[in-house]
CSV table of C-alpha atoms in Angstrom, one decimal:
chain,number,residue,atom,x,y,z
Z,26,MET,CA,-110.1,6.0,-61.7
Z,27,ALA,CA,-109.2,3.9,-58.7
Z,28,GLY,CA,-105.7,3.5,-57.4
Z,29,PHE,CA,-103.8,0.3,-58.1
Z,30,SER,CA,-101.9,-2.2,-56.1
Z,31,ARG,CA,-99.7,-4.9,-57.4
Z,32,CYS,CA,-98.6,-8.4,-56.4
Z,33,SER,CA,-96.1,-9.9,-58.8
Z,34,VAL,CA,-96.6,-13.7,-59.0
Z,35,ALA,CA,-93.8,-16.0,-60.2
Z,36,SER,CA,-93.9,-19.7,-60.5
Z,37,THR,CA,-90.2,-20.1,-60.9
Z,38,ALA,CA,-87.5,-19.2,-58.4
Z,39,ALA,CA,-84.8,-16.6,-59.0
Z,40,LYS,CA,-82.5,-17.1,-62.0
Z,41,THR,CA,-79.1,-18.5,-61.1
Z,42,PRO,CA,-76.5,-15.7,-61.2
Z,43,THR,CA,-74.2,-16.2,-64.1
Z,44,SER,CA,-72.3,-12.9,-64.2
Z,45,ALA,CA,-71.4,-9.9,-62.0
Z,46,ALA,CA,-74.6,-8.2,-63.3
Z,47,ALA,CA,-76.7,-11.0,-61.7
Z,48,THR,CA,-75.2,-10.5,-58.3
Z,49,PHE,CA,-76.9,-7.1,-57.9
Z,50,SER,CA,-73.8,-5.4,-56.7
Z,51,TYR,CA,-74.3,-2.3,-58.9
Z,52,LEU,CA,-78.1,-1.8,-59.5
Z,53,ILE,CA,-79.1,1.7,-60.7
Z,54,ARG,CA,-81.4,3.6,-58.4
Z,55,ALA,CA,-85.0,4.2,-59.4
Z,56,LEU,CA,-87.6,6.6,-58.1
Z,57,SER,CA,-90.3,6.0,-55.5
Z,58,PRO,CA,-93.7,7.3,-56.3
Z,59,SER,CA,-93.8,9.8,-53.5
Z,60,PHE,CA,-90.6,11.6,-54.4
Z,61,SER,CA,-89.8,14.2,-57.0
Z,62,SER,CA,-87.7,13.5,-60.1
Z,63,SER,CA,-84.6,14.7,-58.3
Z,64,SER,CA,-84.9,12.0,-55.6
Z,65,SER,CA,-83.2,8.6,-55.8
Z,66,THR,CA,-84.2,7.1,-52.5
Z,67,PHE,CA,-87.3,5.9,-50.7
Z,68,ASP,CA,-88.5,5.1,-47.2
Z,69,PRO,CA,-89.7,1.5,-46.8
Z,70,GLU,CA,-92.1,2.5,-44.0
Z,71,THR,CA,-94.0,5.1,-46.1
Z,72,ASP,CA,-93.5,3.9,-49.6
Z,73,LEU,CA,-93.0,0.1,-49.8
Z,74,ASN,CA,-95.9,-0.9,-47.7
Z,75,ARG,CA,-98.5,1.6,-48.6
Z,76,GLY,CA,-98.9,1.0,-52.3
Z,77,CYS,CA,-102.3,2.3,-53.1
Z,78,PRO,CA,-103.7,3.0,-49.6
Z,79,GLY,CA,-106.4,0.8,-48.3
Z,80,VAL,CA,-106.8,-1.7,-51.2
Z,81,GLY,CA,-105.8,-4.6,-49.1
Z,82,LYS,CA,-102.9,-5.9,-51.2
Z,83,GLY,CA,-101.1,-7.5,-48.2
Z,84,THR,CA,-104.3,-9.4,-47.3
Z,85,TYR,CA,-104.7,-10.9,-50.8
Z,86,ALA,CA,-101.0,-11.6,-51.2
Z,87,SER,CA,-101.0,-13.5,-47.9
Z,88,ARG,CA,-104.1,-15.5,-49.0
Z,89,LEU,CA,-102.5,-16.3,-52.4
Z,90,SER,CA,-99.3,-17.3,-50.6
Z,91,ASN,CA,-101.1,-19.8,-48.4
Z,92,LEU,CA,-103.2,-21.1,-51.3
Z,93,LEU,CA,-100.2,-21.7,-53.6
Z,94,GLY,CA,-97.7,-22.7,-50.9
Z,95,VAL,CA,-95.2,-20.0,-51.9
Z,96,PRO,CA,-93.7,-17.2,-49.8
Z,97,HIS,CA,-95.2,-13.8,-49.6
Z,98,ILE,CA,-92.3,-11.3,-49.9
Z,99,ALA,CA,-92.8,-7.7,-48.9
Z,100,THR,CA,-89.7,-5.5,-49.5
Z,101,GLY,CA,-90.4,-3.4,-46.4
Z,102,ASP,CA,-90.2,-6.5,-44.3
Z,103,LEU,CA,-86.9,-7.4,-45.8
Z,104,VAL,CA,-85.5,-4.0,-44.7
Z,105,ARG,CA,-86.8,-4.5,-41.1
Z,106,ASP,CA,-85.5,-8.0,-40.9
Z,107,GLU,CA,-82.1,-6.9,-42.0
Z,108,LEU,CA,-82.1,-4.1,-39.5
Z,109,ALA,CA,-82.9,-6.6,-36.7
Z,110,SER,CA,-80.1,-9.0,-37.8
Z,111,SER,CA,-76.4,-9.1,-37.9
Z,112,GLY,CA,-76.3,-9.4,-41.6
Z,113,PRO,CA,-73.8,-7.7,-44.0
Z,114,LEU,CA,-76.1,-4.7,-44.6
Z,115,SER,CA,-77.4,-4.3,-41.1
Z,116,SER,CA,-74.7,-1.8,-40.0
Z,117,GLN,CA,-75.1,0.2,-43.2
Z,118,LEU,CA,-78.9,0.3,-42.8
Z,119,LYS,CA,-78.6,1.3,-39.1
Z,120,GLU,CA,-76.3,4.2,-40.0
Z,121,ILE,CA,-78.7,5.4,-42.7
Z,122,VAL,CA,-81.6,5.3,-40.3
Z,123,ASN,CA,-79.7,7.0,-37.5
Z,124,GLN,CA,-78.7,9.8,-39.9
Z,125,GLY,CA,-82.3,10.2,-40.9
Z,126,LYS,CA,-81.5,9.3,-44.5
Z,127,LEU,CA,-83.6,7.1,-46.9
Z,128,VAL,CA,-82.8,3.6,-48.0
Z,129,SER,CA,-81.7,3.5,-51.7
Z,130,ASP,CA,-83.1,1.2,-54.4
Z,131,GLU,CA,-79.7,-0.5,-54.6
Z,132,ILE,CA,-80.0,-1.8,-51.1
Z,133,ILE,CA,-83.6,-2.8,-51.5
Z,134,ILE,CA,-83.0,-4.8,-54.6
Z,135,ASP,CA,-79.8,-6.3,-53.1
Z,136,LEU,CA,-81.9,-7.6,-50.2
Z,137,LEU,CA,-84.6,-8.9,-52.6
Z,138,SER,CA,-82.1,-10.7,-54.8
Z,139,LYS,CA,-80.5,-12.4,-51.8
Z,140,ARG,CA,-84.0,-13.5,-50.5
Z,141,LEU,CA,-84.8,-15.0,-53.9
Z,142,GLU,CA,-81.5,-16.8,-54.0
Z,143,LYS,CA,-82.1,-18.3,-50.6
Z,144,GLY,CA,-85.5,-19.4,-51.7
Z,145,GLU,CA,-84.1,-21.1,-54.7
Z,146,ALA,CA,-81.5,-22.9,-52.6
Z,147,LYS,CA,-84.3,-24.1,-50.3
Z,148,GLY,CA,-86.4,-25.4,-53.2
Z,149,GLU,CA,-89.1,-22.8,-53.1
Z,150,SER,CA,-91.3,-23.2,-56.2
Z,151,GLY,CA,-92.1,-19.5,-56.6
Z,152,PHE,CA,-93.1,-16.4,-54.7
Z,153,ILE,CA,-95.5,-13.5,-54.4
Z,154,LEU,CA,-93.9,-10.1,-54.4
Z,155,ASP,CA,-96.0,-7.5,-52.7
Z,156,GLY,CA,-95.8,-3.9,-53.8
Z,157,PHE,CA,-92.7,-4.1,-56.0
Z,158,PRO,CA,-91.5,-3.0,-58.6
Z,159,ARG,CA,-92.7,0.6,-58.4
Z,160,THR,CA,-91.0,2.0,-61.5
Z,161,VAL,CA,-90.3,0.8,-65.0
Z,162,ARG,CA,-86.5,0.8,-64.3
Z,163,GLN,CA,-87.1,-1.5,-61.3
Z,164,ALA,CA,-89.3,-3.7,-63.4
Z,165,GLU,CA,-86.6,-4.0,-66.1
Z,166,ILE,CA,-84.1,-4.9,-63.4
Z,167,LEU,CA,-86.4,-7.5,-61.9
Z,168,GLU,CA,-87.0,-9.0,-65.4
Z,169,GLY,CA,-83.3,-9.8,-65.6
Z,170,VAL,CA,-83.4,-11.4,-62.1
Z,171,THR,CA,-86.4,-13.7,-62.2
Z,172,ASP,CA,-89.2,-14.8,-64.5
Z,173,ILE,CA,-92.5,-13.0,-63.6
Z,174,ASP,CA,-95.5,-14.9,-64.8
Z,175,LEU,CA,-98.3,-12.6,-63.8
Z,176,VAL,CA,-98.9,-9.2,-62.3
Z,177,ILE,CA,-102.1,-8.5,-60.5
Z,178,ASN,CA,-103.6,-5.0,-60.4
Z,179,LEU,CA,-106.2,-4.8,-57.5
Z,180,LYS,CA,-108.5,-1.9,-58.1
Z,181,LEU,CA,-111.0,-0.4,-55.7
Z,182,ARG,CA,-113.3,2.6,-56.2
Z,183,GLU,CA,-111.8,5.8,-54.8
Z,184,GLU,CA,-114.8,6.5,-52.5
Z,185,ALA,CA,-114.3,3.1,-50.9
Z,186,LEU,CA,-110.6,3.6,-50.6
Z,187,LEU,CA,-111.1,6.9,-48.8
Z,188,ALA,CA,-113.6,5.4,-46.4
Z,189,LYS,CA,-111.3,2.5,-45.7
Z,190,CYS,CA,-108.3,4.7,-45.0
Z,191,LEU,CA,-110.3,7.1,-42.8
Z,192,GLY,CA,-111.6,4.0,-40.9
Z,193,ARG,CA,-108.2,2.4,-40.2
Z,194,ARG,CA,-107.2,2.0,-36.6
Z,195,ILE,CA,-104.1,0.5,-34.9
Z,196,CYS,CA,-103.9,-1.0,-31.5
Z,197,SER,CA,-101.3,1.1,-29.6
Z,198,GLU,CA,-100.3,-2.0,-27.6
Z,199,CYS,CA,-100.2,-5.0,-29.9
Z,200,GLY,CA,-99.9,-3.2,-33.2
Z,201,GLY,CA,-103.0,-5.0,-34.7
Z,202,ASN,CA,-104.7,-3.4,-37.7
Z,203,TYR,CA,-108.5,-2.9,-37.7
Z,204,ASN,CA,-111.1,-0.9,-39.6
Z,205,VAL,CA,-114.2,0.7,-38.1
Z,206,ALA,CA,-115.6,1.8,-41.5
Z,207,SER,CA,-118.9,0.2,-42.6
Z,208,ILE,CA,-118.9,0.9,-46.4
Z,209,ASP,CA,-122.3,0.7,-48.0
Z,210,ILE,CA,-122.3,2.4,-51.5
Z,211,LYS,CA,-125.6,2.3,-53.2
Z,212,ALA,CA,-126.0,1.3,-56.9
Z,213,GLU,CA,-126.6,4.3,-59.1
Z,214,ASN,CA,-126.1,5.5,-62.7
Z,215,GLY,CA,-125.2,2.0,-63.8
Z,216,SER,CA,-122.5,1.5,-61.2
Z,217,PRO,CA,-123.0,-1.5,-58.9
Z,218,GLY,CA,-123.4,-1.1,-55.2
Z,219,MET,CA,-120.7,-2.2,-52.8
Z,220,TYR,CA,-120.7,-3.3,-49.2
Z,221,MET,CA,-117.6,-3.8,-47.1
Z,222,ALA,CA,-118.1,-4.8,-43.4
Z,223,PRO,CA,-115.9,-3.3,-40.7
Z,224,LEU,CA,-113.0,-5.2,-39.2
Z,225,PRO,CA,-113.6,-4.5,-35.5
Z,226,PRO,CA,-110.9,-5.1,-32.8
Z,227,PRO,CA,-111.2,-7.8,-30.1
Z,228,PRO,CA,-112.4,-6.5,-26.7
Z,229,GLU,CA,-108.9,-6.3,-25.3
Z,230,CYS,CA,-107.9,-3.8,-28.0
Z,231,ALA,CA,-111.1,-1.7,-28.3
Z,232,SER,CA,-110.0,1.0,-25.8
Z,233,LYS,CA,-106.4,1.2,-27.2
Z,234,LEU,CA,-107.1,2.2,-30.8
Z,235,ILE,CA,-105.3,5.0,-32.5
Z,236,THR,CA,-105.5,6.6,-35.9
Z,237,ARG,CA,-102.5,7.0,-38.2
Z,238,PRO,CA,-101.6,10.7,-38.5
Z,239,ASP,CA,-101.5,10.4,-42.3
Z,240,ASP,CA,-104.9,8.9,-42.6
Z,241,THR,CA,-106.6,12.2,-43.4
Z,242,GLU,CA,-108.8,12.8,-46.5
Z,243,GLU,CA,-106.4,15.4,-47.9
Z,244,ILE,CA,-103.3,13.2,-47.5
Z,245,VAL,CA,-105.0,10.1,-48.8
Z,246,LYS,CA,-106.3,11.9,-51.9
Z,247,LYS,CA,-102.9,13.3,-52.6
Z,248,ARG,CA,-101.3,9.8,-52.2
Z,249,LEU,CA,-103.8,8.4,-54.6
Z,250,ARG,CA,-103.0,11.0,-57.2
Z,251,VAL,CA,-99.3,10.5,-56.9
Z,252,TYR,CA,-99.6,6.7,-56.9
Z,253,GLN,CA,-101.8,6.7,-60.0
Z,254,THR,CA,-99.5,9.0,-62.0
Z,255,MET,CA,-96.2,7.3,-61.0
Z,256,THR,CA,-97.4,3.7,-61.4
Z,257,GLN,CA,-99.2,4.0,-64.8
Z,258,PRO,CA,-95.9,3.4,-66.7
Z,259,VAL,CA,-95.3,0.2,-64.7
Z,260,GLU,CA,-98.8,-1.1,-65.6
Z,261,ASP,CA,-98.2,-0.3,-69.2
Z,262,PHE,CA,-94.9,-2.1,-69.0
Z,263,TYR,CA,-96.5,-5.4,-67.9
Z,264,ARG,CA,-99.6,-4.9,-70.1
Z,265,SER,CA,-97.4,-4.7,-73.2
Z,266,ARG,CA,-95.9,-8.1,-72.1
Z,267,GLY,CA,-99.3,-9.7,-71.7
Z,268,LYS,CA,-98.7,-10.3,-68.0
Z,269,LEU,CA,-101.1,-7.8,-66.4
Z,270,VAL,CA,-104.4,-8.9,-64.8
Z,271,GLU,CA,-106.6,-6.1,-63.7
Z,272,PHE,CA,-109.2,-7.0,-61.1
Z,273,ASP,CA,-111.9,-4.7,-59.7
Z,274,LEU,CA,-112.6,-5.6,-56.1
Z,275,PRO,CA,-116.5,-5.9,-55.9
Z,276,GLY,CA,-116.6,-5.6,-52.1
Z,277,GLY,CA,-115.0,-7.1,-49.0
Z,278,ILE,CA,-112.8,-10.2,-48.8
Z,279,LEU,CA,-115.6,-12.7,-48.6
Z,280,GLU,CA,-117.1,-11.4,-51.9
Z,281,SER,CA,-113.9,-10.6,-53.7
Z,282,TRP,CA,-111.8,-13.7,-52.9
Z,283,PRO,CA,-113.7,-16.3,-54.9
Z,284,LYS,CA,-114.1,-14.0,-57.8
Z,285,LEU,CA,-110.3,-13.2,-57.8
Z,286,LEU,CA,-109.6,-16.9,-57.8
Z,287,ARG,CA,-111.9,-17.3,-60.9
Z,288,ALA,CA,-110.1,-14.5,-62.6
Z,289,LEU,CA,-106.7,-16.2,-62.0
Z,290,ASN,CA,-108.0,-19.7,-62.8
Z,291,LEU,CA,-107.2,-20.9,-59.3
Z,292,GLU,CA,-110.5,-22.3,-58.3
Z,293,ASP,CA,-109.2,-25.8,-58.4
Z,294,HIS,CA,-106.4,-24.9,-56.0
Z,295,ASP,CA,-108.9,-23.6,-53.5
Z,296,ASP,CA,-111.1,-26.7,-53.9
Z,297,LYS,CA,-108.2,-29.0,-53.3
Z,298,GLN,CA,-107.1,-27.0,-50.3
Z,299,SER,CA,-110.6,-27.1,-48.8
Z,300,ALA,CA,-110.9,-30.8,-49.4
Z,301,ALA,CA,-107.5,-31.4,-47.6
Z,302,ALA,CA,-108.4,-29.2,-44.6
């Protein structure tokens, strides 16, 4: 079974706070997939952005964001933006980071709620939430904050995920992400074949590529197992509400994108955008 990644898609902005509960001043901590049941914190660098490693959730979330004209919100980015600002949580976050501690769920959801409130004030018609929630408790809290219309599970075969992760490269100078893996899985035993072309760097980055230290087969397999186990209850949560769309990626972006749009009934949006371009 392949690992999952989620993008929560809402067509309405955040609910207007009507009580102290809606201001997110007291949210209960929930658990990150990569921590044991005794933990109550998570690291946005390692947990918020990874999701199921290699599935490409950020790429598809960005494309859907552009197509629908709504913001793509990644909670890890909210943390980094707050750290770089002079906002009310900046000092607290810097102290947490300097002490080598992990950022709590309360802070993450506080940042998210403020971002949704700002979007509502600006007249944003919706949002795409990338890689969050990660637990049923977070999903329950989010349900009280905003109306989630649809949750997309992007699924990719494990052998393809492994190849993608082992092929990932980062430019040590500009930080660009590339992939040197050429994935060509032959059809057999009733399973369809799959081809995913590499994403090579531009000439100026080719000699500066580095590999992430955690992109090893052992670590990736472990991350997949943990992710699958810890996120299954969240999938069941949204499935029981009739909001879960599960989509098996058939290949690379060129092959998968139009099929994903068909699965989401968004072909008309893409046609209109192409006509306007």
